[in-house]
Tab-separated table of C-alpha atoms in Angstrom:
chain	number	residue	atom	x	y	z
A	1	MET	CA	-34.759	28.210	8.300
A	2	THR	CA	-31.452	26.777	9.497
A	3	LYS	CA	-32.003	23.388	7.867
A	4	GLN	CA	-31.458	24.740	4.364
A	5	PRO	CA	-27.917	26.136	4.914
A	6	VAL	CA	-26.944	22.954	6.761
A	7	LEU	CA	-28.114	20.767	3.865
A	8	VAL	CA	-26.377	22.985	1.324
A	9	THR	CA	-23.155	22.882	3.327
A	10	LEU	CA	-23.417	19.123	3.826
A	11	ARG	CA	-24.078	18.539	0.119
A	12	ALA	CA	-21.142	20.772	-0.861
A	13	GLY	CA	-18.862	19.005	1.620
A	14	ILE	CA	-19.788	15.565	0.314
A	15	LYS	CA	-19.302	16.706	-3.279
A	16	THR	CA	-15.874	18.185	-2.475
A	17	GLY	CA	-14.868	15.089	-0.505
A	18	LEU	CA	-15.819	12.755	-3.337
A	19	ARG	CA	-13.976	14.906	-5.889
A	20	LEU	CA	-10.810	14.962	-3.778
A	21	THR	CA	-11.046	11.210	-3.172
A	22	TRP	CA	-11.280	10.659	-6.928
A	23	GLU	CA	-8.285	12.940	-7.604
A	24	MET	CA	-6.122	11.211	-4.984
A	25	SER	CA	-7.202	7.762	-6.178
A	26	LYS	CA	-5.930	8.551	-9.673
A	27	VAL	CA	-2.423	8.765	-8.197
A	28	ILE	CA	-2.522	6.340	-5.277
A	29	ILE	CA	-4.057	3.321	-7.046
A	30	PRO	CA	-1.693	3.250	-10.078
A	31	THR	CA	1.297	3.842	-7.796
A	32	TYR	CA	0.186	0.987	-5.579
A	33	LEU	CA	-0.171	-1.342	-8.574
A	34	ILE	CA	3.170	-0.383	-10.133
A	35	VAL	CA	5.005	-0.781	-6.839
A	36	SER	CA	3.369	-4.167	-6.255
A	37	ILE	CA	4.521	-5.332	-9.697
A	38	LEU	CA	8.054	-4.010	-9.141
A	39	ASP	CA	8.118	-5.690	-5.741
A	40	SER	CA	7.100	-9.045	-7.209
A	41	MET	CA	9.924	-8.682	-9.769
A	42	GLY	CA	12.496	-8.088	-7.008
A	43	ILE	CA	13.294	-4.534	-8.127
A	44	ILE	CA	12.109	-2.942	-4.886
A	45	THR	CA	14.380	-5.257	-2.901
A	46	SER	CA	17.389	-4.280	-5.033
A	47	LEU	CA	16.678	-0.564	-4.636
A	48	ALA	CA	16.076	-0.986	-0.909
A	49	THR	CA	19.452	-2.675	-0.500
A	50	LEU	CA	21.129	0.185	-2.352
A	51	PHE	CA	19.551	2.944	-0.219
A	52	SER	CA	19.497	1.108	3.099
A	53	PRO	CA	22.761	2.506	4.587
A	54	VAL	CA	21.688	6.137	4.123
A	55	MET	CA	18.110	5.577	5.224
A	56	ARG	CA	19.140	3.654	8.353
A	57	PHE	CA	20.801	6.854	9.625
A	58	ILE	CA	17.371	8.508	9.904
A	59	GLY	CA	15.539	5.407	11.110
A	60	LEU	CA	14.039	4.293	7.819
A	61	SER	CA	14.304	1.101	5.817
A	62	GLY	CA	15.701	1.061	2.308
A	63	GLU	CA	12.184	0.629	0.887
A	64	ALA	CA	11.223	3.958	2.426
A	65	ALA	CA	13.701	5.699	0.097
A	66	ILE	CA	11.472	4.909	-2.853
A	67	ALA	CA	8.396	6.356	-1.150
A	68	LEU	CA	10.415	9.407	-0.144
A	69	SER	CA	11.639	9.903	-3.709
A	70	LEU	CA	8.097	9.676	-5.058
A	71	GLY	CA	6.948	12.287	-2.557
A	72	TYR	CA	9.864	14.594	-3.293
A	73	LEU	CA	9.569	14.298	-7.080
A	74	LEU	CA	5.864	13.711	-7.735
A	75	ASN	CA	3.536	14.365	-4.831
A	76	PRO	CA	2.686	13.088	-1.359
A	77	TYR	CA	-0.138	10.918	-2.696
A	78	ALA	CA	2.297	8.840	-4.748
A	79	ALA	CA	4.356	8.371	-1.581
A	80	ILE	CA	1.229	7.286	0.305
A	81	GLY	CA	0.502	4.691	-2.376
A	82	MET	CA	4.050	3.409	-2.030
A	83	MET	CA	3.898	3.300	1.769
A	84	LEU	CA	0.630	1.371	1.674
A	85	SER	CA	1.856	-1.153	-0.871
A	86	LEU	CA	5.005	-1.860	1.151
A	87	SER	CA	3.151	-2.061	4.480
A	88	LEU	CA	5.743	0.098	6.214
A	89	PRO	CA	5.623	0.189	10.030
A	90	ILE	CA	3.774	3.114	11.630
A	91	ARG	CA	7.066	4.504	12.961
A	92	GLU	CA	8.506	4.741	9.440
A	93	MET	CA	5.275	6.182	8.057
A	94	THR	CA	5.410	8.870	10.747
A	95	ILE	CA	8.985	9.823	9.877
A	96	LEU	CA	8.197	9.838	6.143
A	97	ALA	CA	5.059	11.908	6.675
A	98	MET	CA	7.040	14.533	8.586
A	99	MET	CA	9.717	14.638	5.899
A	100	LEU	CA	7.123	15.031	3.152
A	101	CYS	CA	5.248	17.740	5.041
A	102	ILE	CA	8.427	19.799	4.890
A	103	ALA	CA	9.497	18.928	1.335
A	104	HIS	CA	7.196	17.527	-1.356
A	105	SER	CA	6.467	17.974	-5.063
A	106	LEU	CA	9.826	19.725	-5.355
A	107	PRO	CA	9.990	20.167	-9.166
A	108	LEU	CA	6.584	21.868	-9.158
A	109	GLU	CA	7.417	24.004	-6.140
A	110	LEU	CA	10.762	24.994	-7.640
A	111	MET	CA	8.956	26.224	-10.763
A	112	VAL	CA	6.517	28.255	-8.704
A	113	ASN	CA	9.318	29.672	-6.558
A	114	ARG	CA	11.348	30.654	-9.603
A	115	LYS	CA	8.364	32.662	-10.874
A	116	THR	CA	7.976	34.407	-7.527
A	117	GLY	CA	11.648	35.323	-7.362
A	118	ILE	CA	12.733	32.974	-4.583
A	119	LYS	CA	16.312	31.803	-5.086
A	120	ILE	CA	16.327	28.080	-5.741
A	121	GLY	CA	19.943	27.757	-4.591
A	122	ALA	CA	18.801	28.491	-1.037
A	123	PHE	CA	15.306	27.021	-1.209
A	124	LEU	CA	16.082	23.447	-2.221
A	125	PRO	CA	18.926	22.708	0.234
A	126	MET	CA	16.932	24.314	3.054
A	127	ARG	CA	13.822	22.203	2.398
A	128	LEU	CA	15.767	18.959	1.990
A	129	GLY	CA	18.008	19.720	4.971
A	130	LEU	CA	15.068	20.479	7.254
A	131	SER	CA	13.297	17.383	5.997
A	132	PHE	CA	16.244	15.159	6.915
A	133	LEU	CA	16.848	16.988	10.206
A	134	SER	CA	13.228	16.416	11.231
A	135	ALA	CA	13.612	12.730	10.353
A	136	LEU	CA	16.733	12.449	12.477
A	137	ILE	CA	15.009	14.124	15.431
A	138	LEU	CA	11.992	11.818	15.122
A	139	HIS	CA	14.289	8.810	14.788
A	140	LEU	CA	15.996	9.736	18.050
A	141	CYS	CA	12.698	10.457	19.847
A	142	LEU	CA	10.472	7.592	18.688
């Protein structure tokens, strides 16, 4: 009797896992390819040089600014694709992951918050501020 629910649950879990993998791959793979092309053209290096002074304050390289921007503006999966294509050190990935757990997909979240009545003037600075504060704390601790 108990085998049937286990098989149903297992089948549903595999189906959900494959669907989510497909959805994430549709963002991660193109991001990875685009970033690799931009890197080979020297564009990533130029952007990294530009953002390096600010990012160094929170323990990140200039390249990490691009991944952070993708996570803030698009979604965390785009940031993951960027992090993977740049082969960022684990320490930087940890700091970025914390920052993006606190603030991600901001345009979409701002739209949702506006519809629920949350004041964007307080929401956005709070999320970004906490994101950077967490990065600074991790930078000092790691």
